[in-house]
Each structure stands twice: as structure tokens, then as C-alpha cells.
Coordinates of C-alpha atoms in Angstrom, one line a residue:
Chain A
M1 CA 58.0 32.1 -123.6
S2 CA 57.6 34.9 -120.8
A3 CA 58.3 38.3 -121.7
I4 CA 59.5 38.7 -118.3
E5 CA 61.0 36.1 -115.9
F6 CA 62.9 37.1 -112.7
K7 CA 64.7 33.9 -111.1
K8 CA 65.4 34.2 -107.0
L9 CA 66.8 37.5 -108.1
T10 CA 68.5 39.1 -105.1
K11 CA 70.3 42.8 -105.5
S12 CA 71.8 44.0 -102.3
Y13 CA 73.8 47.3 -102.0
G14 CA 76.6 46.6 -99.6
K15 CA 74.8 46.7 -96.2
S16 CA 71.3 48.7 -97.7
R17 CA 69.0 46.1 -98.8
G18 CA 68.2 45.9 -102.0
I19 CA 65.5 43.0 -103.5
I20 CA 65.3 39.7 -101.7
D21 CA 64.4 36.5 -103.6
V22 CA 62.2 38.0 -106.1
N23 CA 60.4 35.6 -108.3
F24 CA 58.2 36.1 -110.7
K25 CA 56.6 35.7 -114.7
V26 CA 54.9 38.2 -117.0
E27 CA 53.3 36.3 -119.6
E28 CA 53.3 37.7 -123.2
G29 CA 50.7 39.7 -123.9
D30 CA 49.7 40.6 -120.2
I31 CA 49.2 44.2 -118.7
F32 CA 51.4 43.4 -115.6
G33 CA 50.9 45.5 -112.4
F34 CA 54.2 46.0 -110.0
I35 CA 53.3 47.9 -106.7
G36 CA 55.0 48.9 -103.4
P37 CA 55.1 51.6 -101.7
N38 CA 58.4 54.2 -102.6
G39 CA 61.8 52.7 -101.6
A40 CA 60.5 49.0 -101.7
G41 CA 62.7 47.8 -104.6
K42 CA 60.5 48.5 -107.7
S43 CA 62.9 50.1 -109.0
T44 CA 65.7 48.3 -108.4
A45 CA 64.6 45.0 -109.6
I46 CA 63.6 46.8 -113.0
R47 CA 66.9 48.4 -113.5
T48 CA 68.5 44.6 -112.8
L49 CA 66.1 43.8 -115.5
L50 CA 67.5 46.1 -117.9
G51 CA 71.1 45.8 -117.0
L52 CA 71.7 48.7 -115.7
I53 CA 72.9 47.1 -111.9
H54 CA 74.2 43.3 -111.5
P55 CA 72.4 40.8 -109.6
T56 CA 73.7 39.6 -106.4
S57 CA 72.6 36.2 -107.3
G58 CA 69.5 34.9 -109.4
S59 CA 68.4 36.4 -112.6
A60 CA 66.0 38.9 -114.7
T61 CA 65.7 37.8 -118.4
I62 CA 63.6 39.6 -120.9
F63 CA 62.1 37.2 -123.7
G64 CA 64.2 34.6 -122.1
K65 CA 67.4 36.7 -122.5
S66 CA 69.7 38.7 -120.3
C67 CA 70.3 42.1 -121.2
I68 CA 73.7 42.3 -120.1
E69 CA 74.9 39.7 -122.0
H70 CA 72.5 39.6 -124.7
P71 CA 71.9 43.3 -125.6
Q72 CA 70.3 43.1 -128.8
V73 CA 66.8 41.9 -127.0
K74 CA 66.6 45.4 -126.0
K75 CA 65.8 46.6 -129.4
D76 CA 61.9 45.0 -128.6
V77 CA 61.9 47.0 -125.1
G78 CA 60.3 50.6 -124.6
Y79 CA 61.1 52.0 -121.2
L80 CA 59.8 54.7 -118.9
P81 CA 61.9 55.4 -116.2
S82 CA 60.0 57.5 -113.1
E83 CA 62.2 60.6 -113.3
V84 CA 63.4 61.8 -117.1
F85 CA 66.4 63.1 -118.0
Y86 CA 67.7 64.4 -121.2
Y87 CA 70.6 65.8 -123.1
D88 CA 70.7 69.3 -122.5
H89 CA 70.6 71.7 -125.5
M90 CA 68.5 69.7 -127.6
R91 CA 65.6 70.0 -129.2
V92 CA 62.8 67.1 -128.2
I93 CA 63.0 66.1 -132.3
D94 CA 66.9 65.6 -131.9
L95 CA 66.4 63.5 -128.9
L96 CA 63.9 61.7 -130.3
N97 CA 65.7 60.9 -133.6
Y98 CA 68.6 60.2 -132.0
S99 CA 66.8 57.5 -129.5
A100 CA 65.3 56.5 -133.0
S101 CA 68.8 55.9 -134.7
F102 CA 69.2 52.8 -132.1
Y103 CA 67.4 51.2 -133.9
K104 CA 67.7 49.6 -137.1
K105 CA 63.8 51.0 -138.5
D106 CA 62.0 54.4 -139.5
C107 CA 60.6 55.8 -136.9
K108 CA 59.3 59.2 -137.7
K109 CA 56.2 58.7 -138.6
R110 CA 55.2 56.7 -135.6
I111 CA 57.0 60.2 -133.7
R112 CA 54.6 63.0 -135.3
E113 CA 51.5 60.7 -134.3
L114 CA 52.8 60.1 -130.5
A115 CA 53.6 63.9 -130.4
E116 CA 50.2 64.3 -131.7
I117 CA 48.3 62.3 -129.1
M118 CA 50.5 63.6 -126.6
D119 CA 50.0 66.9 -127.6
L120 CA 54.1 67.1 -127.5
D121 CA 55.6 70.5 -129.4
L122 CA 58.5 68.5 -130.8
K123 CA 60.6 72.2 -132.0
K124 CA 61.0 73.1 -128.4
K125 CA 64.0 72.8 -126.4
I126 CA 64.4 70.2 -123.9
D127 CA 65.6 72.6 -121.3
D128 CA 62.6 74.4 -121.3
L129 CA 60.0 72.2 -120.9
S130 CA 58.2 71.3 -117.5
F131 CA 58.3 68.0 -115.6
G132 CA 55.0 67.0 -117.2
N133 CA 56.0 67.7 -120.7
R134 CA 59.4 66.0 -120.4
K135 CA 57.3 62.8 -118.7
K136 CA 55.7 62.8 -122.3
V137 CA 59.2 63.3 -124.4
G138 CA 59.8 59.8 -122.0
I139 CA 56.6 58.4 -123.1
V140 CA 57.1 58.8 -127.1
Q141 CA 60.5 58.1 -127.1
G142 CA 59.6 54.8 -125.1
L143 CA 57.1 53.5 -127.5
L144 CA 58.6 55.2 -130.9
H145 CA 60.5 51.9 -131.8
D146 CA 57.2 49.7 -131.5
P147 CA 58.4 47.7 -128.3
K148 CA 56.7 44.3 -127.8
L149 CA 57.4 45.2 -124.0
I150 CA 56.7 48.4 -122.3
I151 CA 58.4 48.8 -118.9
L152 CA 56.8 52.0 -116.9
D153 CA 58.3 52.9 -114.1
E154 CA 56.1 55.2 -112.2
P155 CA 54.7 56.3 -115.7
T156 CA 52.2 59.2 -114.6
S157 CA 53.5 61.6 -112.3
G158 CA 53.8 64.8 -113.2
L159 CA 51.1 64.2 -115.8
D160 CA 47.6 66.4 -115.4
P161 CA 44.6 63.8 -115.4
L162 CA 43.8 64.0 -118.8
M163 CA 47.4 63.1 -120.0
Q164 CA 46.6 60.3 -118.3
Q165 CA 44.0 59.7 -119.4
K166 CA 45.1 59.5 -122.8
F167 CA 48.0 57.7 -122.0
F168 CA 46.3 54.9 -120.6
E169 CA 44.6 54.7 -123.7
L170 CA 47.6 54.6 -125.6
I171 CA 49.0 52.1 -123.5
R172 CA 45.7 49.8 -123.6
D173 CA 46.1 50.3 -127.5
E174 CA 49.7 49.3 -127.8
N175 CA 48.9 46.0 -126.0
K176 CA 45.5 45.1 -128.3
K177 CA 48.4 45.6 -131.1
G178 CA 50.0 42.7 -128.8
A179 CA 52.5 44.3 -126.7
T180 CA 53.4 43.5 -123.2
I181 CA 52.8 46.0 -120.4
F182 CA 54.8 45.8 -117.2
F183 CA 54.1 49.0 -114.9
S184 CA 54.9 49.5 -111.7
S185 CA 53.3 52.1 -109.2
H186 CA 52.2 53.4 -105.7
I187 CA 49.0 54.4 -107.0
L188 CA 47.0 52.0 -106.4
G189 CA 43.7 53.2 -108.4
E190 CA 46.0 52.9 -112.1
V191 CA 46.6 49.6 -111.3
Q192 CA 43.4 48.7 -110.7
R193 CA 42.1 50.3 -113.9
M194 CA 44.7 48.6 -116.3
C195 CA 46.1 46.0 -114.9
N196 CA 45.3 41.9 -115.3
R197 CA 47.8 40.3 -113.3
V198 CA 49.6 41.9 -110.2
A199 CA 52.8 41.4 -107.5
L200 CA 53.2 43.2 -104.8
I201 CA 56.2 43.8 -103.1
K202 CA 57.4 45.5 -99.5
E203 CA 60.8 45.8 -98.6
G204 CA 62.2 44.1 -101.3
R205 CA 60.5 41.1 -101.2
I206 CA 57.2 39.9 -103.1
I207 CA 54.2 39.5 -100.7
K208 CA 51.8 38.4 -103.0
L209 CA 51.3 37.5 -106.6
E210 CA 47.6 37.3 -108.1
K211 CA 45.6 37.4 -111.0
M212 CA 43.7 41.4 -110.4
S213 CA 40.4 39.9 -110.3
D214 CA 41.8 37.0 -107.4
L215 CA 43.0 39.9 -105.3
R216 CA 39.5 41.8 -105.8
E217 CA 37.3 38.9 -105.3
N218 CA 38.9 37.1 -102.6
N219 CA 36.4 37.3 -100.6
Y220 CA 37.0 40.6 -99.0
K221 CA 33.6 42.8 -99.2
R222 CA 33.4 46.4 -97.9
I223 CA 30.0 46.4 -95.9
R224 CA 29.1 49.7 -94.7
I225 CA 25.7 49.4 -92.3
E226 CA 23.2 52.3 -91.6
T227 CA 21.5 51.7 -87.9
P228 CA 18.5 53.7 -86.6
A229 CA 19.9 53.7 -83.0
A230 CA 23.8 53.3 -82.1
I231 CA 25.1 50.0 -81.6
D232 CA 27.2 48.0 -79.3
R233 CA 30.9 47.1 -81.4
S234 CA 31.1 43.9 -80.0
F235 CA 27.6 42.8 -82.1
F236 CA 30.3 43.0 -85.1
E237 CA 33.3 41.5 -83.6
M238 CA 33.2 38.1 -85.2
P239 CA 35.6 36.0 -87.3
G240 CA 36.5 37.6 -90.3
V241 CA 35.3 40.7 -90.0
S242 CA 38.5 43.6 -89.8
K243 CA 39.0 47.3 -89.6
L244 CA 35.8 47.6 -87.7
E245 CA 34.8 51.3 -87.5
L246 CA 31.8 52.8 -85.5
K247 CA 30.9 56.0 -85.9
D248 CA 27.4 57.7 -84.8
H249 CA 24.8 55.1 -86.5
M250 CA 27.4 53.9 -88.7
V251 CA 29.1 50.6 -88.9
N252 CA 32.1 50.2 -91.6
F253 CA 34.4 46.8 -92.1
L254 CA 36.4 44.9 -94.3
F255 CA 34.6 41.0 -94.5
R256 CA 36.5 38.0 -95.6
G257 CA 34.7 34.2 -95.7
D258 CA 31.3 33.0 -96.6
I259 CA 29.3 36.0 -96.9
N260 CA 26.0 34.3 -95.3
T261 CA 27.4 34.2 -91.9
V262 CA 27.6 37.7 -92.1
I263 CA 24.3 38.1 -93.7
R264 CA 22.5 36.2 -90.9
K265 CA 24.6 38.5 -88.5
I266 CA 22.9 41.4 -89.8
S267 CA 19.5 40.3 -90.0
Q268 CA 19.2 39.7 -86.2
T269 CA 19.6 43.5 -85.9
N270 CA 17.1 46.6 -87.2
I271 CA 19.5 48.1 -89.8
A272 CA 18.2 51.5 -91.8
N273 CA 21.0 50.8 -94.9
L274 CA 23.1 48.4 -96.2
L275 CA 26.3 49.0 -98.6
I276 CA 28.0 45.6 -99.4
E277 CA 31.0 46.5 -102.5
E278 CA 34.3 45.5 -103.2
P279 CA 37.0 47.0 -101.7
D280 CA 39.2 49.1 -103.9
L281 CA 43.0 47.6 -104.0
E282 CA 44.2 50.2 -101.9
E283 CA 42.5 48.4 -98.6
I284 CA 43.6 45.0 -99.5
F285 CA 46.8 46.1 -100.2
L286 CA 46.6 48.2 -96.6
H287 CA 45.4 45.0 -95.3
Y288 CA 47.9 42.4 -96.7
Y289 CA 50.5 45.3 -95.5
E290 CA 49.1 45.4 -91.6
K291 CA 49.2 41.6 -91.8
E292 CA 53.0 41.2 -92.9
G293 CA 53.4 43.6 -90.2
E294 CA 51.8 41.2 -87.6
T295 CA 54.0 38.4 -88.5
V296 CA 57.3 40.2 -88.2
Chain B
M1 CA 78.7 55.7 -135.2
N2 CA 75.7 57.5 -133.6
I3 CA 76.9 57.8 -129.9
F4 CA 80.2 58.9 -131.7
L5 CA 78.8 61.9 -133.6
R6 CA 77.1 62.5 -130.8
E7 CA 80.0 63.2 -128.5
L8 CA 81.5 65.1 -131.1
K9 CA 79.0 67.4 -131.0
A10 CA 78.4 67.7 -127.5
N11 CA 82.3 68.3 -127.1
R12 CA 82.4 70.7 -130.3
K13 CA 81.9 74.0 -128.5
A14 CA 84.7 73.0 -125.4
L15 CA 87.3 71.7 -128.4
I16 CA 87.0 75.0 -130.0
I17 CA 87.7 76.7 -126.8
W18 CA 90.7 74.5 -126.0
S19 CA 91.9 75.3 -129.4
V20 CA 92.0 79.0 -129.4
C21 CA 93.4 78.3 -125.7
M22 CA 96.6 76.4 -126.9
F23 CA 96.8 78.8 -129.7
L24 CA 97.0 81.9 -127.3
L25 CA 99.2 79.9 -125.1
V26 CA 101.7 78.8 -128.2
L27 CA 101.3 82.8 -129.4
S28 CA 102.4 84.5 -125.8
G29 CA 104.7 82.1 -125.2
M30 CA 106.7 83.0 -128.2
S31 CA 106.2 86.2 -127.8
K32 CA 108.4 86.3 -125.0
Y33 CA 111.5 84.6 -126.8
T34 CA 113.3 88.1 -128.2
A35 CA 114.0 88.5 -124.0
Y36 CA 115.6 85.6 -123.6
S37 CA 117.7 85.4 -126.9
S38 CA 118.3 89.2 -127.4
S39 CA 121.7 89.5 -125.8
G40 CA 124.4 87.3 -124.7
Q41 CA 124.2 88.6 -121.4
N42 CA 121.3 86.4 -120.4
N43 CA 123.4 83.5 -121.4
A44 CA 125.8 84.4 -118.5
L45 CA 122.8 85.1 -116.0
F46 CA 121.0 81.6 -116.6
N47 CA 124.5 80.0 -116.0
S48 CA 124.9 81.5 -112.7
M49 CA 121.6 80.4 -111.7
P50 CA 121.7 77.3 -109.3
H51 CA 120.3 74.1 -111.2
S52 CA 117.1 73.7 -108.5
L53 CA 116.2 76.6 -109.8
K54 CA 116.5 76.2 -113.5
A55 CA 115.1 72.9 -112.7
L56 CA 112.3 74.3 -111.1
L57 CA 111.7 77.3 -114.3
G58 CA 111.6 74.4 -116.8
F59 CA 114.9 74.6 -118.3
G60 CA 117.1 72.4 -115.7
S61 CA 118.9 70.8 -118.9
F62 CA 118.0 73.0 -122.0
D63 CA 120.0 76.4 -123.2
V64 CA 116.8 78.5 -123.6
T65 CA 118.9 81.3 -125.6
T66 CA 118.3 78.8 -128.7
M67 CA 115.3 78.2 -130.4
S68 CA 115.3 74.5 -129.6
G69 CA 116.0 74.9 -126.2
Y70 CA 113.3 77.4 -125.4
F71 CA 110.8 75.5 -127.7
A72 CA 111.3 72.7 -125.3
M73 CA 110.6 74.8 -122.2
L74 CA 107.1 76.1 -123.5
F75 CA 106.6 72.8 -124.4
L76 CA 106.3 71.3 -120.8
Y77 CA 103.6 73.9 -120.3
I78 CA 102.0 73.2 -123.5
E79 CA 102.1 69.1 -122.5
L80 CA 100.6 70.0 -119.5
T81 CA 97.8 72.1 -120.6
V82 CA 97.2 69.4 -123.2
A83 CA 97.1 66.7 -120.4
I84 CA 94.7 68.3 -118.3
H85 CA 92.9 68.4 -121.3
A86 CA 93.1 65.0 -122.6
V87 CA 92.3 63.1 -118.7
L88 CA 89.3 65.5 -117.8
L89 CA 87.9 64.3 -121.3
G90 CA 88.6 60.6 -120.5
A91 CA 86.8 60.6 -117.2
G92 CA 84.3 63.2 -118.6
I93 CA 83.2 61.3 -121.7
V94 CA 82.7 57.8 -119.5
A95 CA 81.2 59.8 -116.6
K96 CA 78.7 62.1 -118.1
E97 CA 76.3 59.7 -118.8
E98 CA 75.6 59.0 -115.3
R99 CA 76.7 62.6 -113.9
D100 CA 73.7 64.0 -116.4
K101 CA 71.2 60.9 -115.4
T102 CA 71.6 60.0 -119.2
T103 CA 72.3 56.4 -118.3
E104 CA 68.8 55.3 -118.4
F105 CA 68.1 56.3 -121.5
L106 CA 71.6 54.9 -123.6
I107 CA 71.8 51.7 -121.7
V108 CA 68.1 50.5 -122.5
K109 CA 69.0 50.8 -126.2
P110 CA 70.1 47.1 -127.8
L111 CA 73.6 48.1 -127.4
S112 CA 76.3 46.4 -125.2
R113 CA 78.8 48.3 -123.1
T114 CA 81.6 47.9 -125.0
A115 CA 80.1 49.3 -128.1
V116 CA 79.5 52.2 -125.9
I117 CA 82.7 52.6 -124.6
T118 CA 84.0 51.9 -127.9
A119 CA 81.8 54.9 -129.3
K120 CA 83.1 57.1 -126.7
L121 CA 87.3 56.5 -126.9
F122 CA 87.1 56.7 -130.5
A123 CA 85.1 60.6 -130.1
A124 CA 88.1 61.7 -127.4
L125 CA 90.5 59.8 -129.8
V126 CA 89.6 62.3 -132.4
E127 CA 89.2 64.9 -130.5
V128 CA 92.5 64.8 -128.8
F129 CA 94.1 64.3 -132.1
V130 CA 92.7 68.3 -133.4
L131 CA 94.0 69.8 -130.3
N132 CA 97.3 68.1 -131.1
I133 CA 97.4 69.5 -134.5
V134 CA 96.2 72.8 -133.6
T135 CA 99.0 72.9 -131.2
L136 CA 101.3 71.5 -134.1
V137 CA 100.6 73.8 -136.4
S138 CA 100.4 76.9 -134.5
S139 CA 104.0 76.0 -133.0
I140 CA 105.2 75.5 -136.3
F141 CA 104.1 79.3 -137.4
M142 CA 104.6 81.2 -134.5
V143 CA 108.7 79.4 -134.2
D144 CA 108.9 80.0 -137.6
A145 CA 107.8 83.7 -137.0
Y146 CA 110.6 84.1 -134.1
N147 CA 113.4 82.3 -135.3
K148 CA 116.2 83.7 -137.2
G149 CA 118.6 80.1 -136.6
A150 CA 118.3 76.9 -137.9
D151 CA 115.0 75.4 -138.9
I152 CA 113.4 73.1 -136.0
S153 CA 110.2 72.1 -137.7
G154 CA 111.1 68.6 -137.8
E155 CA 111.9 68.7 -133.7
I156 CA 108.8 70.5 -133.4
V157 CA 106.9 67.4 -135.3
R158 CA 108.8 65.0 -133.0
F159 CA 107.9 66.7 -129.9
M160 CA 104.2 66.6 -130.8
V161 CA 104.1 63.0 -131.8
S162 CA 105.3 62.3 -128.4
M163 CA 102.9 64.7 -126.7
F164 CA 100.0 63.0 -128.3
I165 CA 101.4 59.5 -126.7
V166 CA 101.1 61.6 -123.5
Q167 CA 97.7 62.6 -124.5
L168 CA 96.5 58.9 -125.5
I169 CA 97.9 57.9 -121.6
F170 CA 96.2 60.6 -120.1
L171 CA 92.8 60.1 -122.1
S172 CA 93.1 56.3 -121.2
L173 CA 94.0 57.0 -117.5
G174 CA 91.0 59.4 -117.1
A175 CA 88.6 57.1 -118.9
A176 CA 90.1 53.5 -116.7
L177 CA 89.5 56.3 -113.3
A178 CA 86.4 57.5 -114.1
A179 CA 84.8 53.6 -115.0
F180 CA 86.4 52.1 -111.6
I181 CA 84.9 55.0 -108.7
K182 CA 81.6 54.9 -108.1
N183 CA 80.7 58.4 -107.7
P184 CA 80.5 60.1 -111.4
K185 CA 81.0 63.5 -110.1
A186 CA 84.6 62.9 -108.4
S187 CA 85.8 61.0 -111.4
G188 CA 87.2 64.9 -113.4
S189 CA 88.9 65.8 -109.9
L190 CA 90.3 62.5 -108.9
S191 CA 91.9 62.4 -112.6
A192 CA 93.3 66.0 -112.8
G193 CA 94.6 65.5 -108.8
V194 CA 96.6 62.1 -110.3
L195 CA 97.7 64.2 -113.2
L196 CA 98.8 67.3 -110.8
A197 CA 100.8 64.0 -108.6
S198 CA 102.6 62.8 -112.1
F199 CA 103.1 67.0 -112.8
V200 CA 105.1 67.2 -109.3
V201 CA 107.2 64.0 -109.6
S202 CA 108.0 65.0 -112.7
K203 CA 109.5 68.3 -111.3
I204 CA 110.9 66.7 -108.4
T205 CA 112.9 64.3 -110.5
D206 CA 114.1 67.2 -112.2
L207 CA 115.9 68.6 -109.1
T208 CA 117.3 65.1 -108.2
D209 CA 118.9 62.6 -110.3
R210 CA 118.3 59.6 -107.0
L211 CA 115.0 59.5 -107.9
N212 CA 115.0 58.7 -111.2
M213 CA 112.5 55.4 -111.0
L214 CA 109.5 57.9 -109.8
N215 CA 109.9 59.1 -113.6
L216 CA 107.7 55.4 -114.1
L217 CA 104.6 57.1 -112.3
S218 CA 105.1 60.4 -114.6
P219 CA 104.3 60.2 -118.1
F220 CA 105.6 63.8 -118.5
K221 CA 108.9 62.2 -118.3
Y222 CA 108.7 58.9 -120.9
F223 CA 110.1 60.7 -123.3
S224 CA 113.9 62.2 -122.9
Y225 CA 113.3 66.4 -124.5
K226 CA 116.9 67.0 -123.9
D227 CA 117.7 64.2 -126.6
L228 CA 114.9 65.6 -129.0
V229 CA 116.7 69.1 -128.6
E230 CA 120.2 67.8 -129.4
G231 CA 118.8 66.1 -132.4
G232 CA 117.7 62.8 -131.5
G233 CA 114.7 60.5 -132.2
L234 CA 111.6 59.2 -130.9
S235 CA 113.5 56.0 -129.1
A236 CA 111.0 52.6 -129.9
G237 CA 112.2 51.8 -126.4
I238 CA 109.6 54.0 -125.2
I239 CA 107.2 54.3 -127.5
I240 CA 106.3 50.8 -127.4
P241 CA 105.8 50.4 -123.4
A242 CA 103.9 54.0 -123.7
I243 CA 101.2 52.6 -126.6
L244 CA 101.1 49.3 -124.3
L245 CA 100.1 51.1 -121.4
V246 CA 97.3 52.6 -122.9
A247 CA 96.0 49.6 -124.2
V248 CA 96.2 48.6 -120.8
L249 CA 94.1 51.2 -119.2
S250 CA 91.9 51.2 -122.0
A251 CA 91.2 47.5 -121.5
L252 CA 91.0 48.3 -117.8
T253 CA 88.1 50.9 -119.1
Y254 CA 85.9 48.2 -120.4
F255 CA 86.7 45.9 -118.0
F256 CA 85.3 47.7 -115.1
Y257 CA 82.5 49.9 -117.4
R258 CA 81.4 46.2 -117.9
K259 CA 81.1 45.1 -114.5
R260 CA 79.7 48.5 -113.0
D261 CA 76.6 49.3 -111.4
L262 CA 75.6 52.2 -113.0
N263 CA 74.3 55.0 -111.5
V264 CA 71.1 56.8 -112.0

């Protein structure tokens, strides 16, 4: 059974676009990235999944069940919203105990452990906390009941790099213990570091669904060449080359296709230095976006 | 149970303030009784007033020189006050999670929306009941302190029973409106607007007998306080439809809340 399944999910808000025909699965034990720019529909998809809003058509299920019809399925779900708001006039520990009271298990020990890892002062009033510290409360609150599915909506905003590091370690540990992670972000680096599989969403539609490794290895190479003398742009204009940039004696492009053809091409000229590397996700992603843009 | 306790705790301070205010309202209201009752001249003065003026002042059909008539006049203001409390409470308790952006926290917990509303409505019911009892006890004590004639405690109890039902109507009305309208911040003002409209309707129908059908729109006129003052009991023919109205409004609250797209 899949941990999460979106089946032809569409949600429209009156005239404005929500999400359209979203179709994909997240298998148990996976770390799944859900990437797209702000406003692409990531949060809409997650909120439909959690039963905060109703689908216009299609369905979104957790462990095969809809959250609206089977609210009990939510006992295995931990959720960290993108913006964390809590009841005012409560201390951190009161809020966490209130949260724990909804689950039929003793979470006291886990609360202490998590608070220690995240370096969170349980005695403070929530009103007095900074944005980053509220986010920490959100993290502890989302994990305190040892959920089997952890849904994170833009989890790292507001956390300093050191805390992000700790947070990712924590999430990896949860994954090793068997939890499925569903992770939405517009920061590609963090998805790249964490996820096995990704779905790319743009303007409400899923445009790509791939294994992280496939996405990166999809024959794309970032090639940088330094030449002793200036070289004509047309020399590198060949099938498979994109984003060609020439600056002083530097040539920079993305290549997709048979690597031998580009190596032969390079060997026809005199070069000072050559660097062939994996493109980062951001580049591939932008590339997808541009391609989409051309077809529209 | 945890939501129920959380709501009671969150509203504790507000309930204490409302209770103190109700006590002060009864206290200040009753302290003016001597001015109304002190001499027979007042009776003549009131009798010379046109009916419409008396109706606007709230004693079109009561003899305010007697304790029970005076209390009936004061009661209209008491009832208006607790109705405002009830309608704001009903709207607030449903809308607050969205208004304070805590929906995401609550709705991802393993419980249904029905369970959320049930806990909240019960908490509101308890608060409305507490305010009613505070008003009842204050009224009995203050009336006793000023009353020189016959004891009217039984009448006060009947007044408060009718008031409790009116409170329930406004509570469930506020809740249903908050569950229905999209903007959680507007629910309080809209509910208060509906309440004031129904109060105005009750004043208009005081002025003339020809518009009595309009009384259906005003829970303030469901019970005949004239009958209560004259020693009559509460009529089951009114209580039962009024309770049914509360049931329908509560059912609508569940219905709308379940279908709702929650704002975050």
C-alpha cells in the first residue's frame, strides 16, 4: 500500500487555479520531494491530502484512506505547516502536551528528547518566541507521536543552517526507523540532499515525476571549458547543447545526449581546461520550466 | 475532552468579566427601582405617557411601579446583554481556529470535524449556563434587597429559564453563521448584526400589534413576559419549537462545518 496517493486530484477555488489533475504515489519508506516555485500548488495539494479542504474532483489518500472520511488515519501522520501559528498565552510545554493529548500514547519522553535535539526551551511562552523558535516548536509538535508518515511543508524556512543540519539528521533518523517522508520545498538544494524521488509541480500541474538519481543522471552534464583564445559561438552550437554561454575565454553549457559526440567536438579545438560535472537540480529544473514555457 | 477543557480555559477570563458585568447590570438596574416605585405620582406619570413611548422605554405592557413589572422591564436589557454574549461566543468558538490560524494544528489531529464541533458546542453550552446562573443568583439577591412586596423568586426562575433558551438560540445561530460564511473574521460582526436586527424587530412589534408575524424573527419575543409577570407559567407550545430551532441551527453548524474548506 502507498503511504500517499493522489488520484486525478483537482482543486479549484472559484476562478483562480488551485491544482489540476495531480496523479502520483509515495511509497512507504520513501523520502519524497515535492518541488515547485511559490504558488505552484504545493500547499493546496498537502491541505487537500490532510482534509483541510475538499477536492473538487479526484482523491487524495493516506495509507489508502481519505482523511475526511477516516479521521483516525491521521494518528500516524505528523505535519509541519509552512507557517507555524499557535494558541497564544500558552507555554511551549503546554502546547506540546495539548498536542500529545490527541494521541493515545505517552509522548512525554519523546518531547524531552526532541526538545533537546532542537535546543528548544520548553518553559518559554509561545508569544515570546522568534519565528525560527516557533518553527522548532512545530517540528517537535509534528514528531512527538512517532508518526509513520511525516509531511513537511517548506520545513527549513526560518531555521539557521546549523538547525537545518540537525533537522535533516532528525528526519533521516525517522526515515531509518521506517517513517515515510513527504517534503515540499522550493529550495532545490535541500531536496537534492534528502530525497530519493521527486515530483515537480508548476502552475498546479505535475510536470515531472522521477527518481532523484534519474533526474540528475538524465544525460545532463554541465560542461565548462577554458580556451587559450576566444572561440566562435557557432563552434559549440550542436544538437544537445543548451544554455550556451561564452565569456572571455570561458565556455559554459548544459549537454544532453551521447557524451562521445561532445568529447569529439571538444577534441577538435585547443583547450586550456575542461570540467564536466553533474548539473545541480536547480539547473535541470529551470531547464524543465523553460521547456514547458516554450510549448505553451 | 481536551478541546472542551481547552475552550473553557481559553474563555475563562472573558466569562469572569461577563459575569461581573451581569452582576453590576442587575445591581445598577435594581438600585433605580426606588425611584420608580417610591410614590404614587409616578404611576400617574407613566399612565399619561403615550403607549409608543412606553414601548420604546421597554415597559409598554408592564406596570413598572410593582417589583415584578419593574424586573420584567430590566429583564429585557439583561436578556439583550446575555444574547450578545451567546451570539459572539457561538460565532467565536467556531471561527477562532481559522481566525487565529490554528486550524492546521487542530485538523491534522486524529479526530473528525464533528468531534471538534461537539466539544466546542459543549464548552459554549457550559459557559452560557454559568452566565445564566450568575444572573439568576444576582437577580434573586438584588430583588430581595429592594423588594417590599410579595416574593417573586419563582417568577425570576421562570424568566431565567426562558432566557436560557434564548441564549441557546443565539449561541447556535452564531455557530451556524460562523460555520457558513467564508471569512472567519466577519462572523462575529455579522452575528452581532443579526442579533441587533432581531432586537429592532422586537421594538417595532412593541409599537404596533399589526406586525406580530415579525415576532418570528425575534427570539426576544418568543416568550410572553406579560404572561410571566401576571403569574402564568412557561408554555410548552413555545419551549418545544424554540428547542427545535436550537437543534436545527446546531445541525446546520455540523453540516456547514463538515463541508467547509478551512482557511489557513
